[in-house]
Short mmCIF file of C-alpha atoms and ligand atoms in Angstrom, two decimals:
data_model
loop_
_atom_site.label_atom_id
_atom_site.label_comp_id
_atom_site.label_asym_id
_atom_site.label_seq_id
_atom_site.Cartn_x
_atom_site.Cartn_y
_atom_site.Cartn_z
CA MET A 93 15.52 -5.38 -12.48
CA ARG A 94 17.60 -8.34 -13.62
CA LEU A 95 17.12 -11.48 -11.53
CA ILE A 96 19.30 -14.34 -12.77
CA GLY A 97 18.15 -17.75 -11.50
CA ILE A 98 21.00 -20.29 -11.44
CA THR A 99 20.10 -23.95 -11.36
CA GLY A 100 21.38 -27.28 -12.68
CA GLY A 101 22.14 -30.78 -11.45
CA ILE A 102 24.10 -32.06 -8.49
CA GLY A 103 27.79 -31.25 -9.01
CA THR A 104 27.37 -29.61 -12.42
CA GLY A 105 28.99 -26.36 -11.25
CA LYS A 106 26.25 -24.06 -9.90
CA SER A 107 28.43 -22.77 -7.05
CA THR A 108 31.35 -22.30 -9.44
CA VAL A 109 29.12 -20.08 -11.58
CA THR A 110 27.69 -18.03 -8.69
CA ASN A 111 31.17 -17.57 -7.18
CA TYR A 112 32.41 -16.25 -10.51
CA LEU A 113 29.45 -13.87 -10.89
CA GLN A 114 30.05 -12.58 -7.38
CA LYS A 115 33.78 -12.03 -7.85
CA GLN A 116 33.79 -10.81 -11.44
CA TYR A 117 30.71 -8.59 -11.36
CA ASN A 118 30.28 -7.95 -7.64
CA LEU A 119 26.68 -9.19 -7.76
CA PRO A 120 24.65 -10.09 -4.69
CA ILE A 121 24.10 -13.85 -4.48
CA TRP A 122 20.93 -15.03 -2.75
CA ASP A 123 21.20 -18.72 -1.97
CA ALA A 124 18.20 -21.05 -1.47
CA ASP A 125 20.39 -23.57 0.40
CA ILE A 126 21.34 -20.96 3.00
CA TYR A 127 17.70 -19.93 3.45
CA ALA A 128 16.64 -23.59 3.71
CA ARG A 129 19.21 -24.14 6.46
CA SER A 130 18.02 -21.08 8.35
CA ALA A 131 14.42 -22.37 8.01
CA VAL A 132 15.34 -25.27 10.31
CA SER A 133 17.66 -23.38 12.65
CA ILE A 134 17.60 -24.24 16.31
CA ASN A 135 14.26 -23.47 18.04
CA SER A 136 12.65 -22.36 14.74
CA PRO A 137 8.92 -23.12 14.23
CA ILE A 138 9.71 -25.42 11.29
CA LEU A 139 12.25 -27.40 13.31
CA GLN A 140 9.64 -27.75 16.04
CA ALA A 141 7.12 -29.08 13.47
CA ILE A 142 9.73 -31.57 12.24
CA SER A 143 10.47 -32.85 15.72
CA GLN A 144 6.75 -33.14 16.46
CA ARG A 145 6.28 -35.24 13.33
CA TYR A 146 9.30 -37.52 13.65
CA GLY A 147 10.03 -37.44 17.37
CA ALA A 148 12.83 -35.87 19.36
CA ASP A 149 15.27 -38.41 17.88
CA ILE A 150 15.35 -36.26 14.76
CA LEU A 151 17.35 -33.73 16.80
CA GLN A 152 20.99 -34.01 17.79
CA PRO A 153 21.88 -33.74 21.49
CA ASP A 154 22.65 -30.04 20.94
CA GLY A 155 19.09 -29.43 19.60
CA MET A 156 20.14 -29.06 15.95
CA LEU A 157 18.49 -31.03 13.18
CA ASP A 158 20.00 -34.44 12.45
CA ARG A 159 20.13 -34.00 8.68
CA LEU A 160 21.32 -37.52 7.96
CA ARG A 161 18.39 -39.05 9.82
CA LEU A 162 15.89 -36.74 8.14
CA GLY A 163 17.50 -37.45 4.78
CA GLU A 164 16.95 -41.19 5.29
CA ILE A 165 13.24 -40.64 6.00
CA ILE A 166 12.51 -38.38 3.05
CA PHE A 167 14.63 -40.33 0.58
CA LYS A 168 12.46 -43.40 1.20
CA ASP A 169 9.04 -41.75 1.38
CA VAL A 170 7.77 -39.30 -1.21
CA ASN A 171 4.89 -38.18 1.03
CA GLU A 172 7.30 -37.18 3.76
CA ARG A 173 9.50 -35.36 1.28
CA GLN A 174 6.47 -33.42 0.08
CA TRP A 175 5.48 -32.58 3.63
CA LEU A 176 8.97 -31.29 4.39
CA GLU A 177 9.05 -29.26 1.20
CA SER A 178 5.65 -27.76 2.03
CA GLN A 179 7.24 -26.46 5.23
CA ILE A 180 10.51 -25.19 3.80
CA HIS A 181 9.74 -23.90 0.30
CA PRO A 182 7.36 -21.11 1.40
CA TYR A 183 9.98 -19.92 3.90
CA VAL A 184 12.65 -19.88 1.18
CA ARG A 185 10.32 -18.10 -1.25
CA ASN A 186 9.60 -15.46 1.38
CA CYS A 187 13.34 -14.84 1.88
CA PHE A 188 13.78 -14.25 -1.85
CA GLU A 189 10.74 -11.97 -1.99
CA THR A 190 12.13 -9.88 0.87
CA GLU A 191 15.48 -9.50 -0.92
CA ILE A 192 13.78 -8.58 -4.21
CA SER A 193 11.62 -5.95 -2.49
CA GLN A 194 14.82 -4.26 -1.27
CA LEU A 195 16.63 -4.26 -4.63
CA GLU A 196 16.73 -0.98 -6.54
CA PRO A 197 14.65 -0.92 -9.77
CA ASP A 198 17.71 -1.18 -12.04
CA GLY A 199 19.49 -3.66 -9.74
CA VAL A 200 20.94 -7.04 -10.72
CA ALA A 201 21.03 -10.09 -8.46
CA VAL A 202 21.67 -13.82 -8.67
CA LEU A 203 19.26 -16.35 -7.18
CA ALA A 204 20.98 -19.71 -6.61
CA ILE A 205 18.11 -22.22 -6.53
CA PRO A 206 19.00 -25.90 -7.10
CA LEU A 207 15.29 -26.84 -7.09
CA LEU A 208 14.15 -23.84 -9.14
CA PHE A 209 11.76 -25.87 -11.32
CA GLU A 210 10.73 -28.50 -8.77
CA ALA A 211 9.86 -25.84 -6.18
CA LYS A 212 8.07 -23.72 -8.80
CA MET A 213 10.15 -20.62 -8.13
CA THR A 214 10.76 -19.58 -11.73
CA ASP A 215 8.47 -16.57 -11.29
CA LEU A 216 11.03 -15.07 -8.90
CA THR A 217 13.53 -14.72 -11.74
CA THR A 218 13.67 -12.74 -14.97
CA GLU A 219 15.99 -15.25 -16.67
CA ILE A 220 17.00 -18.83 -15.98
CA TRP A 221 20.53 -20.17 -16.43
CA VAL A 222 21.02 -23.94 -16.24
CA VAL A 223 24.54 -25.16 -15.48
CA SER A 224 25.10 -28.46 -17.25
CA CYS A 225 27.94 -30.85 -17.95
CA ASP A 226 28.33 -34.26 -19.54
CA ARG A 227 27.38 -37.29 -17.47
CA ALA A 228 30.93 -38.59 -17.04
CA SER A 229 32.18 -35.24 -15.68
CA GLN A 230 29.17 -34.99 -13.36
CA LEU A 231 29.76 -38.51 -12.03
CA ASN A 232 33.47 -37.89 -11.49
CA ARG A 233 32.92 -34.58 -9.72
CA VAL A 234 30.23 -35.97 -7.40
CA MET A 235 32.31 -39.08 -6.60
CA THR A 236 35.41 -36.99 -5.83
CA ARG A 237 33.70 -34.23 -3.89
CA ASP A 238 31.46 -36.50 -1.78
CA SER A 239 33.94 -39.44 -1.53
CA ILE A 240 31.37 -41.93 -2.80
CA ASP A 241 31.51 -44.74 -5.37
CA GLN A 242 29.98 -44.65 -8.83
CA VAL A 243 26.78 -46.49 -7.89
CA ALA A 244 26.05 -44.08 -5.03
CA ALA A 245 26.78 -41.09 -7.29
CA GLU A 246 24.44 -42.47 -9.97
CA ILE A 247 21.64 -42.88 -7.42
CA ARG A 248 22.04 -39.24 -6.34
CA ILE A 249 22.11 -37.97 -9.92
CA ASP A 250 19.18 -40.10 -11.09
CA SER A 251 16.96 -39.14 -8.15
CA GLN A 252 16.85 -35.60 -9.56
CA MET A 253 14.87 -34.05 -12.40
CA SER A 254 16.97 -34.74 -15.49
CA LEU A 255 19.39 -32.18 -16.86
CA ALA A 256 17.75 -32.51 -20.28
CA ASP A 257 14.39 -31.47 -18.80
CA LYS A 258 16.01 -28.50 -17.05
CA ILE A 259 17.83 -27.43 -20.21
CA ALA A 260 14.51 -27.48 -22.11
CA LEU A 261 13.16 -24.87 -19.64
CA ALA A 262 16.26 -22.66 -19.56
CA ASP A 263 16.89 -19.28 -21.17
CA VAL A 264 20.63 -19.94 -21.07
CA THR A 265 22.53 -23.22 -20.82
CA LEU A 266 26.14 -23.11 -19.62
CA ASP A 267 28.15 -26.18 -20.60
CA ASN A 268 30.65 -26.89 -17.81
CA SER A 269 32.06 -30.09 -19.33
CA THR A 270 35.55 -28.73 -19.86
CA ASN A 271 37.47 -26.18 -17.78
CA ILE A 272 36.78 -23.12 -15.65
CA GLU A 273 38.17 -20.75 -18.30
CA GLU A 274 35.69 -22.00 -20.88
CA LEU A 275 32.89 -21.73 -18.31
CA ALA A 276 33.92 -18.13 -17.51
CA ARG A 277 33.92 -17.27 -21.21
CA GLN A 278 30.29 -18.45 -21.50
CA ILE A 279 29.24 -16.58 -18.36
CA ASP A 280 30.80 -13.32 -19.65
CA HIS A 281 29.08 -13.80 -22.99
CA HIS A 282 25.62 -14.27 -21.48
CA PHE A 283 25.99 -11.67 -18.74
CA ASN A 284 27.17 -8.85 -21.00
P1 LIG B 431 26.06 -29.15 -5.62
O1 LIG B 431 24.76 -28.50 -5.93
O2 LIG B 431 26.01 -30.60 -5.73
O3 LIG B 431 26.65 -28.68 -4.34
P2 LIG B 431 27.29 -27.49 -7.68
O4 LIG B 431 26.42 -27.64 -8.88
O5 LIG B 431 27.21 -26.22 -6.91
O6 LIG B 431 27.14 -28.75 -6.76
P3 LIG B 431 30.15 -27.07 -7.75
O7 LIG B 431 30.27 -27.16 -6.25
O8 LIG B 431 30.35 -25.74 -8.38
O9 LIG B 431 28.77 -27.70 -8.23
O10 LIG B 431 31.11 -28.11 -8.46
C1 LIG B 431 31.10 -29.49 -8.08
C2 LIG B 431 32.53 -30.00 -7.99
O11 LIG B 431 33.12 -30.03 -9.29
C3 LIG B 431 33.43 -29.12 -7.13
O12 LIG B 431 34.32 -29.93 -6.44
C4 LIG B 431 34.12 -28.23 -8.16
O13 LIG B 431 35.36 -27.78 -7.70
C5 LIG B 431 34.26 -29.16 -9.34
N1 LIG B 431 34.20 -28.46 -10.63
C6 LIG B 431 33.27 -27.57 -11.04
N2 LIG B 431 33.51 -27.15 -12.30
C7 LIG B 431 34.62 -27.80 -12.71
C8 LIG B 431 35.39 -27.81 -13.93
N3 LIG B 431 35.03 -27.08 -15.01
N4 LIG B 431 36.47 -28.60 -13.99
C9 LIG B 431 36.83 -29.37 -12.94
N5 LIG B 431 36.16 -29.42 -11.76
C10 LIG B 431 35.06 -28.65 -11.64
#
């Protein structure tokens, strides 16, 4: 079984890499962000726990989670972030474990996990690929994609575990500082 864990920093190109692996090699992509969203789907036990903790104001009128409001709470308070993660990470881990249990013994799959190290999910993978790029490219891509200024982009980047620390724990580092063709060349090299 080959279980490729893809991680990296905000805007470094993780989705670009998983999209390429899916298209080029027809691999299944299991995505922690999708599982984390389903963890707090409407009427789910975790969403109920969140609304009990923060009050019904944490829900939108349609009953869905108000992500912006929750984001403000957890960005300011590390204890609350840890509480939220203690609710969501086990759910996400369970989703991956279910997928792995259904993969054939010689199967290959991609696990897209932005918080692979922080959430201690490295044991779910057989190899870890970190998608990296230089700081200027990362800043530009985050500013453009999220329509935010440089200061706001720097705050988002610097609130994360550093890329250097992630690279130190990686089996493979993909440098996405230039263009998609060069990124694809590196992916082909490490996949084959
Ligand atoms: P996040 O986790 O923050 O959602 P990500 O790591 O998945 O981001 P992508 O969505 O793949 O990153 O890329 C971030 C942005 O940078 C996107 O708008 C993407 O189109 C762009 N981008 C990615 N790679 C390159 C590249 N080599 N050259 C130019 N733009 C790129």
